[in-house]
Short mmCIF file of C-alpha atoms in Angstrom, two decimals:
data_model
loop_
_atom_site.label_atom_id
_atom_site.label_comp_id
_atom_site.label_asym_id
_atom_site.label_seq_id
_atom_site.Cartn_x
_atom_site.Cartn_y
_atom_site.Cartn_z
CA MET C 10 22.99 -40.49 24.20
CA LEU C 11 24.30 -40.46 20.63
CA ASN C 12 26.49 -43.35 19.57
CA ILE C 13 29.73 -41.63 18.57
CA THR C 14 31.74 -44.79 17.92
CA GLY C 15 33.63 -44.45 14.65
CA LEU C 16 32.47 -40.89 13.92
CA ASP C 17 35.40 -38.79 12.71
CA GLY C 18 36.34 -35.98 15.06
CA ALA C 19 33.68 -36.76 17.67
CA HIS C 20 34.63 -36.50 21.32
CA ILE C 21 33.04 -35.97 24.73
CA SER C 22 33.73 -32.69 26.53
CA ARG C 23 32.76 -31.23 29.86
CA SER C 24 31.29 -27.75 30.23
CA ALA C 25 33.35 -25.27 32.25
CA LYS C 26 30.30 -23.08 32.89
CA MET C 27 27.95 -25.95 33.69
CA ALA C 28 29.84 -28.10 36.18
CA GLY C 29 29.23 -31.83 35.83
CA ILE C 30 27.48 -31.57 32.45
CA GLU C 31 28.99 -33.61 29.62
CA TYR C 32 28.20 -32.94 25.97
CA ILE C 33 29.29 -34.37 22.62
CA VAL C 34 31.19 -32.31 20.06
CA LEU C 35 30.71 -33.46 16.47
CA LYS C 36 31.81 -31.47 13.42
CA GLY C 37 31.73 -28.17 15.32
CA CYS C 38 28.25 -28.79 16.79
CA LYS C 39 27.57 -29.42 20.47
CA TYR C 40 24.98 -32.02 21.46
CA LEU C 41 23.42 -32.80 24.82
CA GLY C 42 21.91 -36.23 24.40
CA LYS C 43 20.35 -36.16 20.92
CA HIS C 44 19.65 -32.44 21.04
CA LYS C 45 21.94 -29.91 19.34
CA ILE C 46 22.87 -27.06 21.71
CA TYR C 47 24.72 -24.78 19.31
CA LYS C 48 27.34 -24.73 16.58
CA GLU C 49 30.81 -23.35 17.15
CA GLY C 50 32.39 -20.94 14.67
CA GLU C 51 32.11 -17.37 13.46
CA LYS C 52 28.82 -15.57 14.05
CA THR C 53 27.02 -15.24 10.72
CA GLU C 54 23.50 -14.71 9.42
CA SER C 55 21.20 -17.71 9.46
CA PHE C 56 20.34 -19.45 6.22
CA ASP C 57 17.69 -17.61 4.16
CA SER C 58 17.79 -14.55 6.46
CA PHE C 59 18.27 -10.98 5.23
CA VAL C 60 18.78 -8.42 8.01
CA ALA C 61 18.21 -5.44 5.70
CA ILE C 62 14.52 -6.38 5.29
CA VAL C 63 13.66 -6.54 8.99
CA SER C 64 15.80 -3.47 9.68
CA HIS C 65 13.89 -1.50 7.06
CA ILE C 66 10.53 -2.61 8.45
CA THR C 67 11.50 -1.64 12.01
CA THR C 68 12.96 1.70 10.92
CA ASN C 69 9.91 2.50 8.81
CA ALA C 70 7.60 1.75 11.75
CA ARG C 71 9.56 4.05 14.06
CA ASP C 72 9.62 6.77 11.41
CA HIS C 73 5.84 6.44 11.04
CA MET C 74 5.32 6.81 14.82
CA ILE C 75 7.53 9.93 14.87
CA ASN C 76 5.51 11.43 12.00
CA LEU C 77 2.30 10.78 13.94
CA MET C 78 3.81 12.48 17.00
CA HIS C 79 4.68 15.58 14.94
CA LYS C 80 1.23 15.55 13.39
CA THR C 81 -0.53 15.62 16.74
CA LYS C 82 2.18 18.01 18.08
CA ARG C 83 4.82 16.92 20.52
CA GLU C 84 3.37 18.73 23.55
CA ASN C 85 0.19 16.66 23.24
CA VAL C 86 1.96 13.29 23.28
CA PHE C 87 2.78 11.76 26.66
CA TYR C 88 4.13 8.37 25.63
CA ILE C 89 5.01 6.36 22.51
CA ASP C 90 5.38 2.59 22.40
CA THR C 91 6.16 0.31 19.46
CA ASP C 92 2.78 0.79 17.80
CA SER C 93 0.81 3.17 20.01
CA LEU C 94 0.62 6.74 21.30
CA THR C 95 -0.78 8.12 24.54
CA VAL C 96 -2.12 11.62 23.89
CA ASN C 97 -4.24 14.24 25.63
CA GLU C 98 -7.63 15.40 24.37
CA THR C 99 -6.04 18.05 22.19
CA GLY C 100 -3.78 15.41 20.68
CA TYR C 101 -6.84 13.53 19.54
CA ASN C 102 -6.59 15.29 16.18
CA LEU C 103 -5.48 12.07 14.50
CA LYS C 104 -9.04 11.19 13.53
CA ASP C 105 -8.09 10.81 9.87
CA GLU C 106 -5.62 8.10 10.98
CA LEU C 107 -8.29 6.10 12.84
CA ASP C 108 -9.81 2.94 11.41
CA GLU C 109 -10.35 -0.08 13.62
CA PHE C 110 -10.58 -2.45 10.64
CA GLU C 111 -7.87 -1.25 8.22
CA LEU C 112 -4.44 -2.78 8.75
CA GLY C 113 -1.82 -0.22 9.80
CA ARG C 114 -4.33 2.36 11.01
CA LEU C 115 -4.84 3.55 14.58
CA GLN C 116 -7.73 2.68 16.87
CA VAL C 117 -8.72 3.97 20.30
CA GLN C 118 -7.80 1.27 22.81
CA GLU C 119 -8.53 2.97 26.13
CA VAL C 120 -9.47 6.32 27.64
CA ALA C 121 -8.46 7.39 31.16
CA ASN C 122 -8.51 10.54 33.29
CA ASN C 123 -5.38 9.61 35.25
CA VAL C 124 -2.09 8.38 33.77
CA GLU C 125 1.24 7.78 35.52
CA ILE C 126 4.28 7.16 33.29
CA ARG C 127 7.40 5.96 35.09
CA GLY C 128 9.50 4.81 32.14
CA ALA C 129 9.56 2.59 29.06
CA LYS C 130 6.81 -0.06 29.34
CA ASP C 131 6.26 0.99 32.95
CA TYR C 132 3.06 2.96 33.44
CA LYS C 133 -0.38 3.10 35.01
CA PHE C 134 -3.25 3.97 32.68
CA GLY C 135 -6.39 4.52 34.70
CA ASP C 136 -6.80 1.36 36.79
CA LYS C 137 -4.61 -0.71 34.46
CA GLU C 138 -0.93 -1.07 35.31
CA LYS C 139 1.80 -2.40 33.02
CA ILE C 140 5.34 -3.07 34.23
CA LYS C 141 7.75 -4.90 31.95
CA GLY C 142 9.11 -8.03 33.66
CA ILE C 143 6.55 -7.93 36.46
CA LYS C 144 3.63 -10.36 36.35
CA LYS C 145 0.07 -9.27 37.01
CA ASP C 146 -0.15 -11.45 40.13
CA ALA C 147 3.17 -10.20 41.58
CA ILE C 148 3.14 -8.92 45.15
CA ASP C 149 4.05 -5.25 45.56
CA LEU C 150 6.54 -5.07 48.46
CA GLY C 151 6.95 -1.30 48.23
CA ASN C 152 10.12 0.66 47.48
CA ASN C 153 9.95 -0.50 43.81
CA GLN C 154 10.23 -4.17 44.84
CA TYR C 155 7.98 -7.00 43.66
CA SER C 156 7.79 -10.66 44.61
CA GLN C 157 6.70 -13.21 42.00
CA LEU C 158 7.10 -16.82 40.86
CA HIS C 159 9.92 -17.49 38.40
CA PHE C 160 10.65 -20.59 36.29
CA MET C 161 14.27 -21.74 36.53
CA LYS C 162 16.07 -21.27 33.21
CA THR C 163 17.38 -24.20 31.16
CA ARG C 164 21.04 -23.38 31.84
CA SER C 165 20.45 -23.31 35.61
CA MET C 166 18.56 -26.63 35.44
CA MET C 167 21.42 -28.20 33.48
CA ARG C 168 23.94 -26.86 36.00
CA ASN C 169 21.91 -28.48 38.80
CA GLN C 170 21.43 -31.66 36.74
CA ILE C 171 17.64 -31.33 36.69
CA SER C 172 16.05 -32.87 33.59
CA ASP C 173 12.79 -34.48 34.72
CA LYS C 174 10.78 -31.53 36.05
CA ALA C 175 10.17 -27.81 35.94
CA VAL C 176 11.40 -25.76 38.88
CA VAL C 177 9.53 -22.68 40.08
CA LYS C 178 10.83 -20.41 42.82
CA GLN C 179 9.79 -17.17 44.49
CA VAL C 180 12.02 -14.25 43.52
CA THR C 181 12.16 -10.56 44.42
CA LYS C 182 12.74 -8.00 41.68
CA LYS C 183 13.83 -4.43 42.43
CA LEU C 184 13.20 -1.83 39.73
CA LYS C 185 15.65 1.07 39.31
CA ARG C 186 13.11 3.31 37.58
CA ILE C 187 15.79 5.72 36.41
CA TYR C 188 15.01 7.07 32.96
CA ASP C 189 18.24 7.57 31.01
CA LYS C 190 17.11 7.54 27.37
CA GLY C 191 16.88 11.31 27.25
CA ARG C 192 17.03 14.47 29.37
CA VAL C 193 13.98 14.58 31.64
CA GLN C 194 12.66 18.13 32.13
CA GLU C 195 10.92 19.50 35.24
CA THR C 196 7.65 19.32 33.31
CA GLY C 197 8.13 15.58 32.86
CA PHE C 198 8.73 15.82 29.12
CA VAL C 199 11.90 14.24 27.75
CA LEU C 200 14.30 15.87 25.31
CA PRO C 201 16.63 13.74 23.18
CA TYR C 202 20.35 13.69 23.80
CA VAL C 203 22.37 15.85 21.42
CA LEU C 204 25.91 14.83 20.53
CA PRO C 205 28.59 15.80 21.22
CA GLN C 206 27.15 18.20 23.84
CA ASP C 207 25.55 15.45 25.95
CA LEU C 208 28.32 12.87 25.55
CA SER C 209 29.38 13.28 29.19
CA LEU C 210 25.86 12.36 30.35
CA LEU C 211 25.90 9.17 28.31
CA THR C 212 29.34 8.04 29.45
CA ALA C 213 28.95 8.90 33.15
CA SER C 214 29.05 5.81 35.37
#
């Protein structure tokens, strides 16, 4: 532990959320042992950070993906992720955008005859399946439930006063698989919400 003798304003406190865990408060910073947990005060930007730069980069990337979707025509695009599109054979008219070596260009990653899209980052492309939050070795229990190993988080380990080992337990995850980022049509295509007309759909519990 830190030696706080004689340090102005230093005192030992006990966490309300983490029963039995003591930490040191020194000049607005919380320490557990010699490790700083976090600093109290108003939430501000970190030193040397500039949110406008990363916001512009992210927005520009999304704008670029939307332009690619319009270029290949919306009805030919099945799915868009951060930096990729899933299109049909007709939508493969982006050949002038393809270059597997040039940075920022597209490249063909995979081709499949069967694709099942269940939601954002939740799809089956041919024999390959990707489900956000579900590990590849998870056990499919059916009814959108999966069993997998899960490492206990730091806060839970602190609450249980565990500091000398990693704890792994078997957990069961149930996926809702309800797509609510747009209006899903009978054809499977999704239309964006339009405000204020669709406000009731967005605020419904």
